[in-house]
mmCIF file of C-alpha atoms in Angstrom:
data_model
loop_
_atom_site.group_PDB
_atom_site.id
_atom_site.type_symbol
_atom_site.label_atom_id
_atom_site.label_comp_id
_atom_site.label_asym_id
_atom_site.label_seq_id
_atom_site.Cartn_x
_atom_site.Cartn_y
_atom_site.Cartn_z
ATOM 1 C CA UNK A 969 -56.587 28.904 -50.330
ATOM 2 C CA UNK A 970 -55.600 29.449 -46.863
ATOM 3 C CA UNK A 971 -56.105 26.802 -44.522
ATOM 4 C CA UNK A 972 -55.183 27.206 -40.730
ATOM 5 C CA UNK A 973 -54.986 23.925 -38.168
ATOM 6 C CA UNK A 974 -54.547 24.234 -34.407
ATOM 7 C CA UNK A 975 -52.753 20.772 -33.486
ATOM 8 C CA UNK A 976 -53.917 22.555 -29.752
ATOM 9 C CA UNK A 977 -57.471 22.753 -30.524
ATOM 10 C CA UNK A 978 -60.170 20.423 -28.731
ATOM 11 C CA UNK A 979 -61.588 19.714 -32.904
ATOM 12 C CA UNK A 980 -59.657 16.888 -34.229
ATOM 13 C CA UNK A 981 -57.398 17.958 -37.375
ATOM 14 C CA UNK A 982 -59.709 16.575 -40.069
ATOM 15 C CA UNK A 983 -62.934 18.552 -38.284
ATOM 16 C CA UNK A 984 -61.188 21.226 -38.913
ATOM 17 C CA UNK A 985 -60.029 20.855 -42.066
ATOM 18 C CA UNK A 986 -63.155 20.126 -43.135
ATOM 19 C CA UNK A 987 -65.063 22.987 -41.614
ATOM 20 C CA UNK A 988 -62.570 25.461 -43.304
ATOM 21 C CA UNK A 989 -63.816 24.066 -46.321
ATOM 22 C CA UNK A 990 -67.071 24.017 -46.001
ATOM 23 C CA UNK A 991 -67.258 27.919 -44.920
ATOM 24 C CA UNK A 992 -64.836 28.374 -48.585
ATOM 25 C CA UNK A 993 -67.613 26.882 -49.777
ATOM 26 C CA UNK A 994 -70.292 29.119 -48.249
ATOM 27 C CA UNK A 995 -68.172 32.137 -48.832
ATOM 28 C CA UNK A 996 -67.939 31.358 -53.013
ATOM 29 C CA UNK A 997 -64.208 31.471 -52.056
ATOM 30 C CA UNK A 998 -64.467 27.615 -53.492
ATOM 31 C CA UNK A 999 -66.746 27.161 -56.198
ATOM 32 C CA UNK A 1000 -68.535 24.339 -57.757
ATOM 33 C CA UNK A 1001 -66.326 22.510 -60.507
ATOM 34 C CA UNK A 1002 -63.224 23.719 -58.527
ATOM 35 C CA UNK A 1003 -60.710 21.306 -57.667
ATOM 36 C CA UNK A 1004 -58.841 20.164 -54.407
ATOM 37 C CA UNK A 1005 -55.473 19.793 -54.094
ATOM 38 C CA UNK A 1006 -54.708 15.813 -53.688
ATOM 39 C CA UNK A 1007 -54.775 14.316 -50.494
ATOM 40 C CA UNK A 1008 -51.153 13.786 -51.015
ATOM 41 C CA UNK A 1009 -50.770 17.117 -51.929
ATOM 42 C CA UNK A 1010 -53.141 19.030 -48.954
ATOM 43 C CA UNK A 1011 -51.306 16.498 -46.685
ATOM 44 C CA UNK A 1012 -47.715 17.932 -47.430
ATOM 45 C CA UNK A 1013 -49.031 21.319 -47.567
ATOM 46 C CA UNK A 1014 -50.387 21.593 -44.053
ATOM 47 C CA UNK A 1015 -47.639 19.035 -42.737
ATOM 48 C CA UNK A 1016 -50.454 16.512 -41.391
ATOM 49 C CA UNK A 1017 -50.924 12.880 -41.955
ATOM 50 C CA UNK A 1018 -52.445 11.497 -45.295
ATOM 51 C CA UNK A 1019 -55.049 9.902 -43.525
ATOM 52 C CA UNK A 1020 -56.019 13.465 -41.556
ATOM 53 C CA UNK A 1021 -56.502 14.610 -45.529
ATOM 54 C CA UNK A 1022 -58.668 12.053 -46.502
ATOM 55 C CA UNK A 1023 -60.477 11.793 -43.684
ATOM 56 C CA UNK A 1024 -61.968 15.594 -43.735
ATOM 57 C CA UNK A 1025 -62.248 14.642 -47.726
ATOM 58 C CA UNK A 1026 -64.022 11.930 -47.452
ATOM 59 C CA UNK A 1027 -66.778 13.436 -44.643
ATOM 60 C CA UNK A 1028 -67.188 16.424 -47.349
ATOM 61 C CA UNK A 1029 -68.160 13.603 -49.600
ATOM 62 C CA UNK A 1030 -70.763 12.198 -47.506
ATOM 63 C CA UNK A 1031 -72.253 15.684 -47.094
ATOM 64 C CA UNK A 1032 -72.450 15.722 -50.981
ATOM 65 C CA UNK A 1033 -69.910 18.562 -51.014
ATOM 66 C CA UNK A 1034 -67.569 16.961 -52.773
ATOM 67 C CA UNK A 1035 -66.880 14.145 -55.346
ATOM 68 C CA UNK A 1036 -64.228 12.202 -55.216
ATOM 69 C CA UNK A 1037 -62.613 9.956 -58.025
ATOM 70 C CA UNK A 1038 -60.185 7.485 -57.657
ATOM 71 C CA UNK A 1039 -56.545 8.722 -58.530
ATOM 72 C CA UNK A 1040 -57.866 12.161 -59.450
ATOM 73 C CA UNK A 1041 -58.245 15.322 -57.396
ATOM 74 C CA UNK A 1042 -61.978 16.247 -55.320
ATOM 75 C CA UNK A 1043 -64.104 18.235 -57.306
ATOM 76 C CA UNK A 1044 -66.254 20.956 -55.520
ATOM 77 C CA UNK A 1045 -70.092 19.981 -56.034
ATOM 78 C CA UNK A 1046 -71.465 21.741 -53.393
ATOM 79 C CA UNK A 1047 -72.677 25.449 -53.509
ATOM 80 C CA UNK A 1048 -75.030 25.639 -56.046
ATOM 81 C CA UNK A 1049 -77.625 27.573 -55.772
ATOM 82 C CA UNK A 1050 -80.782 24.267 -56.310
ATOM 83 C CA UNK A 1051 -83.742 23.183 -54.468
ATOM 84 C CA UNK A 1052 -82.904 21.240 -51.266
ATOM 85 C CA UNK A 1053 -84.559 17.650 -50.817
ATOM 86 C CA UNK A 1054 -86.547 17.369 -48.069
ATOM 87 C CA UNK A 1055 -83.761 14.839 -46.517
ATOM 88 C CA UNK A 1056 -81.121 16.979 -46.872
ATOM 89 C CA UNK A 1057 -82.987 20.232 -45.030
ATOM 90 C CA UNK A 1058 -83.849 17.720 -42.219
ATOM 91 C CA UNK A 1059 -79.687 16.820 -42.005
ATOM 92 C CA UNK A 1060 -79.200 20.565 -41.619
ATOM 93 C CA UNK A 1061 -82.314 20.993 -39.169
ATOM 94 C CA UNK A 1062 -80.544 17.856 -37.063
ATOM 95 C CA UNK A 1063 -77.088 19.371 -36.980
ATOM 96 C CA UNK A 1064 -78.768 22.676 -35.927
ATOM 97 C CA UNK A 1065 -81.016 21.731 -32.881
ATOM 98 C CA UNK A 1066 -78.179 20.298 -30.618
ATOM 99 C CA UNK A 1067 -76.359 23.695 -31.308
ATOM 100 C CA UNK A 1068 -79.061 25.463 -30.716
ATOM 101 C CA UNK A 1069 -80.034 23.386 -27.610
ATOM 102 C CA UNK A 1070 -77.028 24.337 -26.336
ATOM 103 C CA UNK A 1071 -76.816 28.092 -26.641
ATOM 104 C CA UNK A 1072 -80.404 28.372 -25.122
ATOM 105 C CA UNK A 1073 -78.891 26.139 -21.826
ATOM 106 C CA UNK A 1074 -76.168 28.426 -21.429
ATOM 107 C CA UNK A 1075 -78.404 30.864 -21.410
ATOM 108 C CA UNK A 1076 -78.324 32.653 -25.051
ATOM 109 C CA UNK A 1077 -82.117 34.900 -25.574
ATOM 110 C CA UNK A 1078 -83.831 33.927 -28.662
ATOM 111 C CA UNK A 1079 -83.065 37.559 -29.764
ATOM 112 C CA UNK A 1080 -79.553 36.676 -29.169
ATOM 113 C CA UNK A 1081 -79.098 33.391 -31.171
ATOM 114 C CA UNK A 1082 -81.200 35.698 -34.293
ATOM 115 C CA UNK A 1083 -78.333 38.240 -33.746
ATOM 116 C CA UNK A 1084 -75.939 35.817 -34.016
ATOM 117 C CA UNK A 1085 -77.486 33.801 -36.829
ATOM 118 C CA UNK A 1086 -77.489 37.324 -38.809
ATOM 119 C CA UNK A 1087 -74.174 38.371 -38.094
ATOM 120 C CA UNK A 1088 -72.929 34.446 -39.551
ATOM 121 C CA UNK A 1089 -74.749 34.560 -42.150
ATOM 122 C CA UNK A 1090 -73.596 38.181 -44.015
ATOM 123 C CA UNK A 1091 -69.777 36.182 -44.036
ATOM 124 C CA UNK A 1092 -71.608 33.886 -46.680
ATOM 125 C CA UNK A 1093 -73.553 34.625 -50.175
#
């Protein structure tokens, strides 16, 4: 697992943490059932604070990516292939509008934002 964090980026440490994961995720590189290192362990082995650690762990956890139990290691839940709740697609269709909202003001063509959303999505399965 290779993890990269830039302590110069604007995204706080734990953002980016946890959007690394999340595209392992996507990618299959990370598959459901697979464990995460500890926080402890993550921690030490990107030289960032505990709290950095369990912060990205426990936002994965709220987005149902992960389970977490106490004194044991996160367990990948995500990535199944299943029938989204309705709930869950509007989440996603939340997240996406202010993204999208801003591509369009900056000027991005429907065409474009397709193009884009095409080229993203052959990185995943």
């Amino acid at each position: 697992m290779q993890i990269r964090l830039d302590p110069s980026s604007e995204l706080q440490l734990y953002k980016q943490l946890a959007n690394q994961l999340i595209e392992m995720i996507a990618t299959g590189e990370l598959k459901n059932g697979d464990t995460l290192p500890s926080v402890r362990a993550m921690a030490t082995d990107l030289g960032v604070n505990v709290s950095t650690v369990s912060k990205s762990y426990h936002e994965l956890e709220d987005k149902g990516l992960i389970e977490l139990k106490p004194k044991a290691k996160a367990i990948i839940i995500g990535g199944q292939k299943r029938e989204l709740e309705e709930t869950e697609v509007e989440k996603v269709e939340n997240a996406l509008k202010p993204i999208m909202a801003e591509a369009f003001a900056r000027g991005l063509e429907k065409e474009q934002m397709t193009n884009l959303f095409q080229r993203i999505l052959k990185q995943w399965k």
